Coordinates of C-alpha atoms in Angstrom, one line a residue:
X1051 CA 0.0 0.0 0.0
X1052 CA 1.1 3.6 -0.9
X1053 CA 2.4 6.1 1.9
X1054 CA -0.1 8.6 0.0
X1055 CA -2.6 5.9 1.2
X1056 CA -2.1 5.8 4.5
X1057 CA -2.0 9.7 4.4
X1058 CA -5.3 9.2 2.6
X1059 CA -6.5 7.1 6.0
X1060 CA -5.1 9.4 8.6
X1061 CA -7.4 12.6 6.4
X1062 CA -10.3 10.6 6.7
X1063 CA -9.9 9.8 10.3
X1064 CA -8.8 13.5 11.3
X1065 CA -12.3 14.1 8.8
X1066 CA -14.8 11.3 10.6
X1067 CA -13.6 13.1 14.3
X1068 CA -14.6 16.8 12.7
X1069 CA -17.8 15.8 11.6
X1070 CA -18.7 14.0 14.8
X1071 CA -20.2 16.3 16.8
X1072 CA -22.7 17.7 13.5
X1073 CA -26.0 16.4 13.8
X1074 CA -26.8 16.8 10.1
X1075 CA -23.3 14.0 9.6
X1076 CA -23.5 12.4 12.7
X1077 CA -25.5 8.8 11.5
X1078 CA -23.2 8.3 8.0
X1079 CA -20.2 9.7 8.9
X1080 CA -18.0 9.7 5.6
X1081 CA -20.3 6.6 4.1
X1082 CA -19.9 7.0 0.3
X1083 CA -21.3 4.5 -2.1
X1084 CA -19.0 2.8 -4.3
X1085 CA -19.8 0.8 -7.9
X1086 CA -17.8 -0.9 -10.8
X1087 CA -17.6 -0.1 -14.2
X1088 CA -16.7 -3.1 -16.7
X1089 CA -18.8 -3.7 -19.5
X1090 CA -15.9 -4.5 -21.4
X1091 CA -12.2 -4.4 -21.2
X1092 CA -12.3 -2.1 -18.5
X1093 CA -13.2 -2.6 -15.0
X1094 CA -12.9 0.7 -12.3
X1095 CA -14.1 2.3 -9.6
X1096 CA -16.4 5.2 -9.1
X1097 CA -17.4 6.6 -5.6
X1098 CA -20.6 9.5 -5.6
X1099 CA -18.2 12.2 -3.7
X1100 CA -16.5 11.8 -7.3
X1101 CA -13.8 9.9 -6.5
X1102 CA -12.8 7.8 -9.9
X1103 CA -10.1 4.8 -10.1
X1104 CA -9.9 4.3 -6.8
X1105 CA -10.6 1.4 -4.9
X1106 CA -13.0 1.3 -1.8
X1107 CA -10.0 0.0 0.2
X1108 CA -8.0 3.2 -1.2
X1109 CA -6.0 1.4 -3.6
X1110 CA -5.1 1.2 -7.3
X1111 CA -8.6 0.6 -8.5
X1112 CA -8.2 1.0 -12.6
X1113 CA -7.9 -2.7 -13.8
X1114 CA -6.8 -3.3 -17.4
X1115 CA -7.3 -6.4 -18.8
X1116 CA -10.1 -6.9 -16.7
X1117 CA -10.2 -9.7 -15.0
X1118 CA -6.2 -10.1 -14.7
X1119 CA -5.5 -7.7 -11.4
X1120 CA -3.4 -5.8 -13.2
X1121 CA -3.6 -2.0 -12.8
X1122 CA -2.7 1.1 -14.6
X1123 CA -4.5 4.3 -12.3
X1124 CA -4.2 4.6 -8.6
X1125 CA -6.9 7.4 -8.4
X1126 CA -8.3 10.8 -10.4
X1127 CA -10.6 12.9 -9.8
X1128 CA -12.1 16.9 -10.5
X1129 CA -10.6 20.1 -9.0
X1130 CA -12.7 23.3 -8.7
X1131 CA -11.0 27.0 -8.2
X1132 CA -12.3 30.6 -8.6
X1133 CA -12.6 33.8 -7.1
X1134 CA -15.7 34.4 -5.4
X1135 CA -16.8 37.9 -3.6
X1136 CA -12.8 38.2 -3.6
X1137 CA -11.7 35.1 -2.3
X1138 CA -10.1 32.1 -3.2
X1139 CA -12.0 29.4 -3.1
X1140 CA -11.1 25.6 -4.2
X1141 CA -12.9 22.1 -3.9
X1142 CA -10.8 18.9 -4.6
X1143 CA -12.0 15.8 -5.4
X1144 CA -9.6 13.2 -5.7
X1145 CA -8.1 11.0 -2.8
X1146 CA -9.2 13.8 -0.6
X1147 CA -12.3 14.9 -1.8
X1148 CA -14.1 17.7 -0.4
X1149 CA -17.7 16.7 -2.1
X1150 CA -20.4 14.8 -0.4
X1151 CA -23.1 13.1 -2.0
X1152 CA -26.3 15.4 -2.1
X1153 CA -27.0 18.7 -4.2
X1154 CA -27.7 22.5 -3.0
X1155 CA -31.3 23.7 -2.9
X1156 CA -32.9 27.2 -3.8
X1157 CA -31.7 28.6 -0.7
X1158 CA -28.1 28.1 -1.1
X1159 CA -28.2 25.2 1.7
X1160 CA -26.7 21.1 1.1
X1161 CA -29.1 18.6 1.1
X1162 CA -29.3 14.9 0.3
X1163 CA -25.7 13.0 2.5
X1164 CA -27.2 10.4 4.7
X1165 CA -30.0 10.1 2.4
X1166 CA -30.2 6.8 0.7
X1167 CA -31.5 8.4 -2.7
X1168 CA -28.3 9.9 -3.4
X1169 CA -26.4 7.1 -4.2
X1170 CA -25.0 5.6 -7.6
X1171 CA -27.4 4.0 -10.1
X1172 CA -25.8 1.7 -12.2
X1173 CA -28.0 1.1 -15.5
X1174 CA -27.2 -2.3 -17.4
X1175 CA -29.4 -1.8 -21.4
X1176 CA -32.5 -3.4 -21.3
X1177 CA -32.2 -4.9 -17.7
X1178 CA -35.4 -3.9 -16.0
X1179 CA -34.2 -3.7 -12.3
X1180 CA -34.5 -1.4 -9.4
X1181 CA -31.6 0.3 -10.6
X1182 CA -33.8 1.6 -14.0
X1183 CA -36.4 1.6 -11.8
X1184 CA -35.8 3.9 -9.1
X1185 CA -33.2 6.1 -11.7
X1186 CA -33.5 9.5 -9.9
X1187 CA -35.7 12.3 -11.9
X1188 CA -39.0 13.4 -10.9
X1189 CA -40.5 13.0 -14.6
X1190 CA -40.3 9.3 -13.7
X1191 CA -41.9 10.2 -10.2
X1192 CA -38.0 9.7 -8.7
X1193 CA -36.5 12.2 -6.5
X1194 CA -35.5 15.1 -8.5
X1195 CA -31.9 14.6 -9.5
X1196 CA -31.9 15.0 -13.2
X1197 CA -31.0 12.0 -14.4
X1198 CA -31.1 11.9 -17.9
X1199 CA -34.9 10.7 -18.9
X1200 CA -36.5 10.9 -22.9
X1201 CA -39.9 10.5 -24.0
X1202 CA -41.1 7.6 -25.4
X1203 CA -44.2 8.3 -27.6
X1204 CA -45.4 4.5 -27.4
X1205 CA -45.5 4.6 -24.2
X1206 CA -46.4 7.6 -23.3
X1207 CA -43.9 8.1 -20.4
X1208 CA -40.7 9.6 -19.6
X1209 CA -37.7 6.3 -19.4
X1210 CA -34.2 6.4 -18.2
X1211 CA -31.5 7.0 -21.2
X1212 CA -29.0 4.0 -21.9
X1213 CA -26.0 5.7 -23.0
X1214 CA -23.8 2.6 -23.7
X1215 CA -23.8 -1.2 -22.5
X1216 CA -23.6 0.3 -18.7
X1217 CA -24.8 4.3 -17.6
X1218 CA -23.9 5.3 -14.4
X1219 CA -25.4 8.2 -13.1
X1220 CA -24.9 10.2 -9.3
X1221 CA -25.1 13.9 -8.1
X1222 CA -22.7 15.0 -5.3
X1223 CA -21.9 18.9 -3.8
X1224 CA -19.1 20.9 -2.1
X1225 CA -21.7 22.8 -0.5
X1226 CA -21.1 21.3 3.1
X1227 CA -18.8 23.3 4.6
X1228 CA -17.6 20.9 6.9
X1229 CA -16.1 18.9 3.7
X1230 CA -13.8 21.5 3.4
X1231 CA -11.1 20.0 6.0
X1232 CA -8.1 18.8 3.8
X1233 CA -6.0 21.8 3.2
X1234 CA -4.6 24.3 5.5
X1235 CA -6.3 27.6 5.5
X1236 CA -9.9 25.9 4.1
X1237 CA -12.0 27.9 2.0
X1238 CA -15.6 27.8 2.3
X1239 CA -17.6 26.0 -0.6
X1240 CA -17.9 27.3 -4.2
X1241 CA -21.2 25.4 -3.9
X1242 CA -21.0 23.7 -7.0
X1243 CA -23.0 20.7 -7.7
X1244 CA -21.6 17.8 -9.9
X1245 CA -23.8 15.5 -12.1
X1246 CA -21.8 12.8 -13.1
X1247 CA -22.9 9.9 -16.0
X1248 CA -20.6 7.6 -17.2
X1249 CA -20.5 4.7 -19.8
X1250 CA -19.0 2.3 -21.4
X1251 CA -19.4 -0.3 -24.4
X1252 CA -18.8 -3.7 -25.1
X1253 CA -18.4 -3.5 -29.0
X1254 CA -17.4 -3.1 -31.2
X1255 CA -13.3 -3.3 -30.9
X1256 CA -12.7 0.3 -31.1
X1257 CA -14.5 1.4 -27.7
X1258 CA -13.3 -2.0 -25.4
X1259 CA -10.8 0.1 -23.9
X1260 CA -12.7 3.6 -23.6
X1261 CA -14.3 4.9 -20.8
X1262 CA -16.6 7.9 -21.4
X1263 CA -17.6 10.4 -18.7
X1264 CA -20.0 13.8 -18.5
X1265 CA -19.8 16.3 -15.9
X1266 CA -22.2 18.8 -15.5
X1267 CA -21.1 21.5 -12.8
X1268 CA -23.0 24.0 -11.8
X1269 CA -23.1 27.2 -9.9
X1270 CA -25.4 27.2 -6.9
X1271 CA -24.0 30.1 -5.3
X1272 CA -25.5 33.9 -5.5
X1273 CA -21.9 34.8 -6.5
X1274 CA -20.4 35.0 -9.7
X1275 CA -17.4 32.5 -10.3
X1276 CA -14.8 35.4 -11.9
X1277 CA -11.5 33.1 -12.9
X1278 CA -12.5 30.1 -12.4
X1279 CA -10.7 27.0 -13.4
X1280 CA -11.7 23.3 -14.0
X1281 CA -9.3 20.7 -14.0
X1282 CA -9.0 17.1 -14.1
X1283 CA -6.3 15.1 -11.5
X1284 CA -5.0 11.6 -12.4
X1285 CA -2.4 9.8 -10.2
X1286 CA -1.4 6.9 -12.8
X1287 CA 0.3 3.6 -12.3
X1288 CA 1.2 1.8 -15.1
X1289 CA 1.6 -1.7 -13.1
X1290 CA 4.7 -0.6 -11.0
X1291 CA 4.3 3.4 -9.6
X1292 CA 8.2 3.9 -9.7
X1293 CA 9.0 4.1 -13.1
X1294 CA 6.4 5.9 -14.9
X1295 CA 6.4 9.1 -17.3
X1296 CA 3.6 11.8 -18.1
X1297 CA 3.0 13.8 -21.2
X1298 CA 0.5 15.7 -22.7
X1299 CA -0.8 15.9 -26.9
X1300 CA -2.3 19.5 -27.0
X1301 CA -3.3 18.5 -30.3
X1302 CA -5.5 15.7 -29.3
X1303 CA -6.0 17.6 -25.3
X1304 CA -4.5 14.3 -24.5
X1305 CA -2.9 13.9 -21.1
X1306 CA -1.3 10.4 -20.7
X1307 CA 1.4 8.3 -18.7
X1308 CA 3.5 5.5 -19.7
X1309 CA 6.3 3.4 -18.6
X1310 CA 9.5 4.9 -19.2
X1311 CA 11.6 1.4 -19.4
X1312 CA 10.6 -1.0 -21.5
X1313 CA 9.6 -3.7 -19.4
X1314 CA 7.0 -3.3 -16.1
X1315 CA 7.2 -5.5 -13.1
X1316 CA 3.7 -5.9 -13.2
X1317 CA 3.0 -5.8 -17.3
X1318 CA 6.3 -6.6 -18.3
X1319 CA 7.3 -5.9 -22.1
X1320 CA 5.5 -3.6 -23.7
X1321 CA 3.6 -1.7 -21.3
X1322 CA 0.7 -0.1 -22.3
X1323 CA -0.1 4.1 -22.2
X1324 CA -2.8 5.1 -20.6
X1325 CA -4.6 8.7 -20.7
X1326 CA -7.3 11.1 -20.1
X1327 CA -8.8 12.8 -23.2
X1328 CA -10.4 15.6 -23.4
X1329 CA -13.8 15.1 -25.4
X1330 CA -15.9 18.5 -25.2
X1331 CA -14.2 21.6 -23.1
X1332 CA -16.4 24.4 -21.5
X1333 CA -18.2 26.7 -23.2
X1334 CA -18.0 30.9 -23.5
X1335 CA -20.8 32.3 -25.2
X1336 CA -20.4 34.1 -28.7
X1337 CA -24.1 35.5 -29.3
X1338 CA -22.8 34.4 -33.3
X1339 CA -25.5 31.8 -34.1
X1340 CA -23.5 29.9 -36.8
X1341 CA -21.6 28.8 -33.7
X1342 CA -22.8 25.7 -32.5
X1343 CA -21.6 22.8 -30.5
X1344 CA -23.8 19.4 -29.5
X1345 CA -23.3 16.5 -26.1
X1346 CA -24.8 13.3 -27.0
X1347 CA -27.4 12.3 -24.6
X1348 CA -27.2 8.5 -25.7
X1349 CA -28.0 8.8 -29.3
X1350 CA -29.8 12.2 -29.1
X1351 CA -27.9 15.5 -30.0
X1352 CA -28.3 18.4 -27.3
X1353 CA -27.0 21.5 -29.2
X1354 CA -26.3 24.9 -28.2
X1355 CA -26.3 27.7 -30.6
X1356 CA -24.3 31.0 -29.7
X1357 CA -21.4 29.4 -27.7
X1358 CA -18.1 27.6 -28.3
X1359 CA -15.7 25.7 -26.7
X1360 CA -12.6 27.0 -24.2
X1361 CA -9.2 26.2 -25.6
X1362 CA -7.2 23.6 -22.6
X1363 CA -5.2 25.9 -20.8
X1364 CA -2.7 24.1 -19.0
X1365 CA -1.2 20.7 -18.1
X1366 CA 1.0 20.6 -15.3
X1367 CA 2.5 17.5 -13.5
X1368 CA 3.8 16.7 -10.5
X1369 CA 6.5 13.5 -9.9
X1370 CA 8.7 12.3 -6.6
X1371 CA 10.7 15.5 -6.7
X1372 CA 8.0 18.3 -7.4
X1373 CA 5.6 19.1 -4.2
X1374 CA 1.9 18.9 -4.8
X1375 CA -0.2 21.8 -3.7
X1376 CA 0.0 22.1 0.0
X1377 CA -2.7 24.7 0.8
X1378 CA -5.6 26.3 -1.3
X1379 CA -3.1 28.9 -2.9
X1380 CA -0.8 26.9 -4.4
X1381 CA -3.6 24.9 -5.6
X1382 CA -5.1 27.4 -7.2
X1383 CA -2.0 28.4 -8.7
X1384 CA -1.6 25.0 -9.9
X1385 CA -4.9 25.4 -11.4
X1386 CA -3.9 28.4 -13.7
X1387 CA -1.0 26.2 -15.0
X1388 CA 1.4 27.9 -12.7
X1389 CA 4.3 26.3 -10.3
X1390 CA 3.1 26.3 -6.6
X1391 CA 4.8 29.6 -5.8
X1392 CA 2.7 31.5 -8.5
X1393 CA 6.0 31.1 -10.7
X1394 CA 5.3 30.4 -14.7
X1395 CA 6.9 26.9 -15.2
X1396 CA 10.2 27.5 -18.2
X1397 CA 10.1 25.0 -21.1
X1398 CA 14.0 23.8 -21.4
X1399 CA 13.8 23.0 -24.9
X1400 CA 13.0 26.8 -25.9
X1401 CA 13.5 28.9 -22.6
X1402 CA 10.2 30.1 -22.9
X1403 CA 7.3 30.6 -20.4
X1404 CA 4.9 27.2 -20.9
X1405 CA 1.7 26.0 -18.8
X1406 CA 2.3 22.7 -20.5
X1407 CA 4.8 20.6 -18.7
X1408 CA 6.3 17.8 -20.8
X1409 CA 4.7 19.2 -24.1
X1410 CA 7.0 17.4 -26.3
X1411 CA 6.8 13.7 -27.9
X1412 CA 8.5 10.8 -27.0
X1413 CA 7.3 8.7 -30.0
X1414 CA 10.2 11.2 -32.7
X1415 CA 12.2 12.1 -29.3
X1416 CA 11.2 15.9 -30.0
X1417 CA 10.5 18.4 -27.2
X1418 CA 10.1 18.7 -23.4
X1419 CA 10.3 15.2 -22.4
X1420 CA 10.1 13.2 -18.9
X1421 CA 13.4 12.0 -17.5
X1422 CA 14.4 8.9 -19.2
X1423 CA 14.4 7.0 -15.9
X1424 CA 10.9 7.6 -14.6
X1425 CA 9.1 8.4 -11.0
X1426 CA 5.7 8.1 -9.9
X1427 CA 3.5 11.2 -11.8
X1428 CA 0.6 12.9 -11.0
X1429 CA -0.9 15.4 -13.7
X1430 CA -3.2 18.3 -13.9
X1431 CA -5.2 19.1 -16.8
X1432 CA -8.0 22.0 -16.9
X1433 CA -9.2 25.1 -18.6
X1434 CA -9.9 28.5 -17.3
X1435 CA -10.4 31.3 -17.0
X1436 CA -14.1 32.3 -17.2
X1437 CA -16.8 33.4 -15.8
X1438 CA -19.8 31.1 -14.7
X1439 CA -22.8 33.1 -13.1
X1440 CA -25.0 31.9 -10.6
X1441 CA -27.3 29.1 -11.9
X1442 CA -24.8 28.3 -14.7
X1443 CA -23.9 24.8 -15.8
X1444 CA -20.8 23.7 -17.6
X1445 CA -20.5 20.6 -19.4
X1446 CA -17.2 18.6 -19.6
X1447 CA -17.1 15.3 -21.2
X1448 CA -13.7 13.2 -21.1
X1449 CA -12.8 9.7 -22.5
X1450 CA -10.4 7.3 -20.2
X1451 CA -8.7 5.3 -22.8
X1452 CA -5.8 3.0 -22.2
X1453 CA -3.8 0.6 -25.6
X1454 CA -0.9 -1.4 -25.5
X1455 CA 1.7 -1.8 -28.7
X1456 CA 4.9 -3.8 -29.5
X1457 CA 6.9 -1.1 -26.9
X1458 CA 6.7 1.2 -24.4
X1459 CA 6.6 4.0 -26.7
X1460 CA 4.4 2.6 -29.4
X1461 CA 1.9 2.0 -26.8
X1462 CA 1.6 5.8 -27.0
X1463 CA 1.0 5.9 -30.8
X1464 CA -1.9 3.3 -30.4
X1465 CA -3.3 5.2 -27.0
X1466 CA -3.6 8.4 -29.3
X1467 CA -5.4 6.3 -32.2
X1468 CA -7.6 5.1 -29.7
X1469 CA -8.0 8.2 -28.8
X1470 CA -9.0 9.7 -32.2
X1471 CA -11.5 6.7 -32.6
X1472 CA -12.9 7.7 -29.5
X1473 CA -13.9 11.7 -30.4
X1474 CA -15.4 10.3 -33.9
X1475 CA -18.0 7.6 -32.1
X1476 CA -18.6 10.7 -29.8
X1477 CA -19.3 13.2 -32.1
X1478 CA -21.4 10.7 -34.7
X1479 CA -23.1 10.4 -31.4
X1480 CA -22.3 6.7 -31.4
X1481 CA -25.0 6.4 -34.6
X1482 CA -22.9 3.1 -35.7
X1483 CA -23.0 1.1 -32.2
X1484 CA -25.2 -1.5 -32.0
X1485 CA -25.4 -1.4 -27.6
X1486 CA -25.0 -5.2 -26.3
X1487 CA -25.1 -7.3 -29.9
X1488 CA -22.0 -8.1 -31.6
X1489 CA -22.0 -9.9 -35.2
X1490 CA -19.3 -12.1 -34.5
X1491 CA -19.6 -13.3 -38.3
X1492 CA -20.5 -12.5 -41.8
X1493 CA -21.3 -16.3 -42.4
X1494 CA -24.5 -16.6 -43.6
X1495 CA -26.8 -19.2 -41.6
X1496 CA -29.2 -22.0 -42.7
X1497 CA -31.3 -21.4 -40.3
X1498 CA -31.9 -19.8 -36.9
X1499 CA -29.9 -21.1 -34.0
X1500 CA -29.3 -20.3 -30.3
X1501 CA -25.9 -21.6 -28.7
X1502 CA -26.0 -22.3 -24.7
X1503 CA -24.7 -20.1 -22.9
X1504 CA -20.5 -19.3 -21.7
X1505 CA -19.6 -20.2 -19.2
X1506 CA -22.2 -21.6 -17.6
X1507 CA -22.5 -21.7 -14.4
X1508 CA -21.4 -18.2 -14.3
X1509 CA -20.7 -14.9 -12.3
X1510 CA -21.7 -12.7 -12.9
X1511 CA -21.3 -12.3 -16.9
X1512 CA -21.9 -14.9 -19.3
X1513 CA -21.9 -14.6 -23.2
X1514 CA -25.1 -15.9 -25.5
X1515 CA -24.6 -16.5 -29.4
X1516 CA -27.5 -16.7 -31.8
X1517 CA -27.9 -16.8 -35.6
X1518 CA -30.2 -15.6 -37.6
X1519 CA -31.3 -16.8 -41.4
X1520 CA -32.1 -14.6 -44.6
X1521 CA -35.5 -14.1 -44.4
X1522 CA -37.9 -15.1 -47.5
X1523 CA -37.8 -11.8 -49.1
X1524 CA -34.4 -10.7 -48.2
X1525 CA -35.6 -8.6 -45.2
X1526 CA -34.4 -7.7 -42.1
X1527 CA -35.3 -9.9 -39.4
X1528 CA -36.9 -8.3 -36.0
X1529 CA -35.4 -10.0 -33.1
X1530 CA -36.1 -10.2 -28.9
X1531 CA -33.6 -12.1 -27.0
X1532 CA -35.3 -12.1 -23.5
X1533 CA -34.4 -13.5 -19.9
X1534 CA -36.5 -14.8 -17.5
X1535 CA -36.5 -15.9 -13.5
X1536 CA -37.5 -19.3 -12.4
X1537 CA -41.0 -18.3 -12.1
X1538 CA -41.0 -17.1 -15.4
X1539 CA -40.9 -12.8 -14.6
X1540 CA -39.3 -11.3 -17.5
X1541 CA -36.4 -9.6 -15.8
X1542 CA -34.5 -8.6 -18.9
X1543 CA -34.4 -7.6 -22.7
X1544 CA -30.9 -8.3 -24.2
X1545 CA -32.5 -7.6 -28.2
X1546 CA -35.3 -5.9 -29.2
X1547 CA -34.7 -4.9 -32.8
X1548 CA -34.0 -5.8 -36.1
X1549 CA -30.7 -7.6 -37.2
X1550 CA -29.8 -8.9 -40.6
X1551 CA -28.8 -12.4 -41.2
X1552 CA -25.9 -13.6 -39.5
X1553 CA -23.8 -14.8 -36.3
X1554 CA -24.4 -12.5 -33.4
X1555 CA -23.3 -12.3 -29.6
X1556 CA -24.6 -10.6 -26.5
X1557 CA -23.7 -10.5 -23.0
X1558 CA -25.8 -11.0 -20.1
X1559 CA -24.3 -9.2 -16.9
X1560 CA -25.9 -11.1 -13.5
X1561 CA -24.6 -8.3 -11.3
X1562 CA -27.9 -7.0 -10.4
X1563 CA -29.3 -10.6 -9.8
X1564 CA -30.0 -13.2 -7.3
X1565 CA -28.5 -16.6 -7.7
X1566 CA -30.5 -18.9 -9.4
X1567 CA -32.0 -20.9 -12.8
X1568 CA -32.7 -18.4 -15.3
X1569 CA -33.8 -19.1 -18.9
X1570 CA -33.5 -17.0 -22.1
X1571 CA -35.6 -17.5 -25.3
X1572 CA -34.5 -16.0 -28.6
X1573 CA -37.7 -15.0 -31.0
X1574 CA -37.5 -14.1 -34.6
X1575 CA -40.4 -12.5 -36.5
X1576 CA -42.7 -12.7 -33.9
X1577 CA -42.1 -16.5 -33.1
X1578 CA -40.5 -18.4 -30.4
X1579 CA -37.1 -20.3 -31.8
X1580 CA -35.8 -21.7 -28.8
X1581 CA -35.1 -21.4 -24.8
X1582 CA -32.3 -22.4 -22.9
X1583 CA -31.4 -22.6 -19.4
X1584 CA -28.6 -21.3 -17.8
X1585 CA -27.1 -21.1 -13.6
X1586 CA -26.3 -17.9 -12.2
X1587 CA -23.4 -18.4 -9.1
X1588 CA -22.5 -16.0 -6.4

């Protein structure tokens, strides 16, 4: 375990003691709820005071392969800084976060820690559990968190929106003033509110090692923020901490870390790069209306007209022999791209001023570039300044993308073509992704077929292939590939659509489920073409 992570312990001890004696803390007392992402080659953590890649037992919690233990990020997270009725104010969330699950209401007051509703909902497509059930928006007759709901005109009711094979969706706030414990000289809240969703795919090959997340911060407090800053933290661990190095692509806003030698003691040869990718920045109004920019709300296109997007200021990094911030100055400093002491940080290559450390590339050996030997890194990367008035919201979208090559350093050239591949599903609003079926073949079938499931028994993911025939007339076939309990409940929809003919597979995540018999029948055209059983183990 990490010194940092005993320091880590010792602040949440010192943090459990202050909030003792408050009535409005005293029955939770730091309890945060914690859930996995891994819907496909990716499995990490996410904790609603927005905590990311950290494990509940504060430890490395990025896994990459999934499945293998191996891991690549110790912990990352969101830091807030502006200036507020002319102070400095800051909120960190990473290992020491300073957010509590819960929002701010009209009044400028926290609401929501201790209360059970603020928690993380965990969506797996076309799985009809409590989870879609109780998703938190009052258009669904949910407390009022604004989840992200659409209208379905059959229906005739607002639903939950699947972004990808898994949405995650949680709302937490800085607006608790005791929170604000772990620097010296605390500041009192910026009251911002965070709504965090993020998502993930299974298919197709492109997206199994991309992680998408949306941040939507807003102001709750009757001040302006004037120069205020939003960055992203991310302490990476490619396998062993020791021998790491950090860059960052402006071209791509591509922040990344990599293993300096060739070999890991955890990955060994080849290591891969991992990195955080800026997808959409925030946005500073125009008033020109052939400015536009769009977030994709699953496959739906929210656009704005009248604003675009804030250039990535700086990108600053911190390794064994470079302090972090120690108090809410320096942090804010580091914010701005600046050193600690308010310093600009000098580029060696060209003896000019920079607010992008390590700028250069160490695939052509050009540029600023970490020392050869590596350390442990931690990096900053934000954007700033502007002004967000009271009620504002800012939307942030990253991607968390990790690729291994045949070396150290060409792990970095296929992290930044996973990268690229990333932005392009994102802005064609991921029109091409079929969520949860994967045609593993162009091999036309005789006939319809379902396979038994693999592996079975299983825990909690097992894997269901099917194939489908051309249909008389050369048409599409409409498809349902359903689940059901023992006692015959429906409890999930895995396909609901039309497919052509082919060899197709689909995953059926248990995670949400009691042990137990299940069966799954696959229908094509309206009739029944087979049911199987299969043995879910916990």
């Amino acid at each position: 375990m990490k010194t940092k992570t005993i320091l880590f312990i010792c602040i949440i001890l010192i943090a459990l003691s202050a909030f003792k004696n408050k009535e409005s803390l005293q029955a939770t007392h730091f309890v945060f709820d914690s859930q996995h992402l891994n819907s496909n080659n990716i499995s990490t953590w996410y904790f609603n005071n927005g905590i990311f890649n950290n494990e509940p037992d504060e430890d490395a919690g990025f896994e990459w392969p999934k499945g293998t233990g191996l891991r690549a990020r110790w912990g990352s997270g969101i830091l807030l800084g502006a200036i507020v009725n002319a102070d400095t104010l800051v909120a960190i969330t990473n290992n020491r976060s300073e957010f509590l699950p819960g929002c701010t209401d009209i009044k400028g007051q926290p609401m929501g820690y201790g209360n059970p509703d603020y928690k993380i909902y965990k969506m797996v497509y076309n799985v009809n559990d409590s989870e879609r059930i109780k998703w938190p928006n009052s258009l669904i007759g949910n407390s009022d968190q604004g989840a992200p709901v659409f209208f379905d005109s059959i229906a005739n009711a607002y639903k939950p929106i699947d972004y990808a094979n898994q949405t995650m969706f949680y709302s937490y706030t800085d607006s608790y003033p005791e929170s604000h414990i772990h620097l010296p000289g605390r500041t009192a809240p910026l009251k911002a509110d965070i709504k965090q969703i993020n998502f993930s795919f299974n298919q197709p090959e492109e997206l199994k090692n991309v992680i998408y997340q949306e941040f939507r911060i807003i102001n709750r407090n009757s001040f302006q923020w004037t120069n205020a800053y939003i960055n992203f933290y991310s302490d990476d661990d490619v396998g062993g901490a020791s021998d790491d190095a950090s860059g960052i692509d402006t071209n791509l806003n591509l922040a990344y870390t990599y293993n300096s030698p060739e070999n890991d003691p955890s990955y060994g040869n080849a290591p891969p790069a991992v990195g955080l990718m800026i997808i959409r920045s925030p946005l500073v109004t125009t008033g020109n209306l052939n400015d536009t920019i769009f977030y994709c709300e699953g496959r739906r296109k929210r656009i704005k007209v009248g604003f675009k997007e804030v250039k990535l200021n700086s990108t600053v990094v911190f390794t064994d022999d470079t302090a972090e911030p120690r108090n809410h100055n320096e942090l804010y400093n580091a914010l701005r791209g600046l050193r600690n002491s308010g310093h600009e940080y000098i580029n060696p290559t060209t003896n000019q001023p920079t607010k992008f450390v390590y700028s250069g590339d160490p695939v052509t050996n050009n540029g600023w570039i970490y020392p050869p030997l590596g350390s442990n890194a931690i990096f900053f990367q934000g954007f700033g300044p502007m002004n967000i008035n009271p009620g504002d919201t800012q939307v942030i979208v990253i991607a968390q993308v990790i690729a291994r090559g045949s070396s150290n350093i060409n792990s970095i050239t296929k992290l930044r073509e996973t990268s690229v591949t990333a932005k392009q599903y994102y802005d064609n609003c991921f029109e091409d992704v079929v969520i949860g079926i994967n045609n593993i073949s162009q091999n036309v079938p005789d006939d319809y077929y379902l396979s038994q499931n693999y592996p079975n028994p299983f825990n909690p993911i097992t894997k269901i292939n099917y194939e489908l025939r051309i249909t008389p007339k050369g048409q599409a076939n409409y498809v349902s590939l359903k689940v059901y309990d023992a006692l015959g409940k429906e409890v999930a929809v895995l396909v609901n659509e039309k497919l052509n003919a082919g060899k197709y597979e689909v995953e059926f995540d248990g995670s949400n489920f009691a042990s137990g018999i299940y069966f799954y029948s696959l229908f094509g055209n309206g009739e029944l073409i087979a049911t199987k059983k299969m043995l879910l183990i916990k």
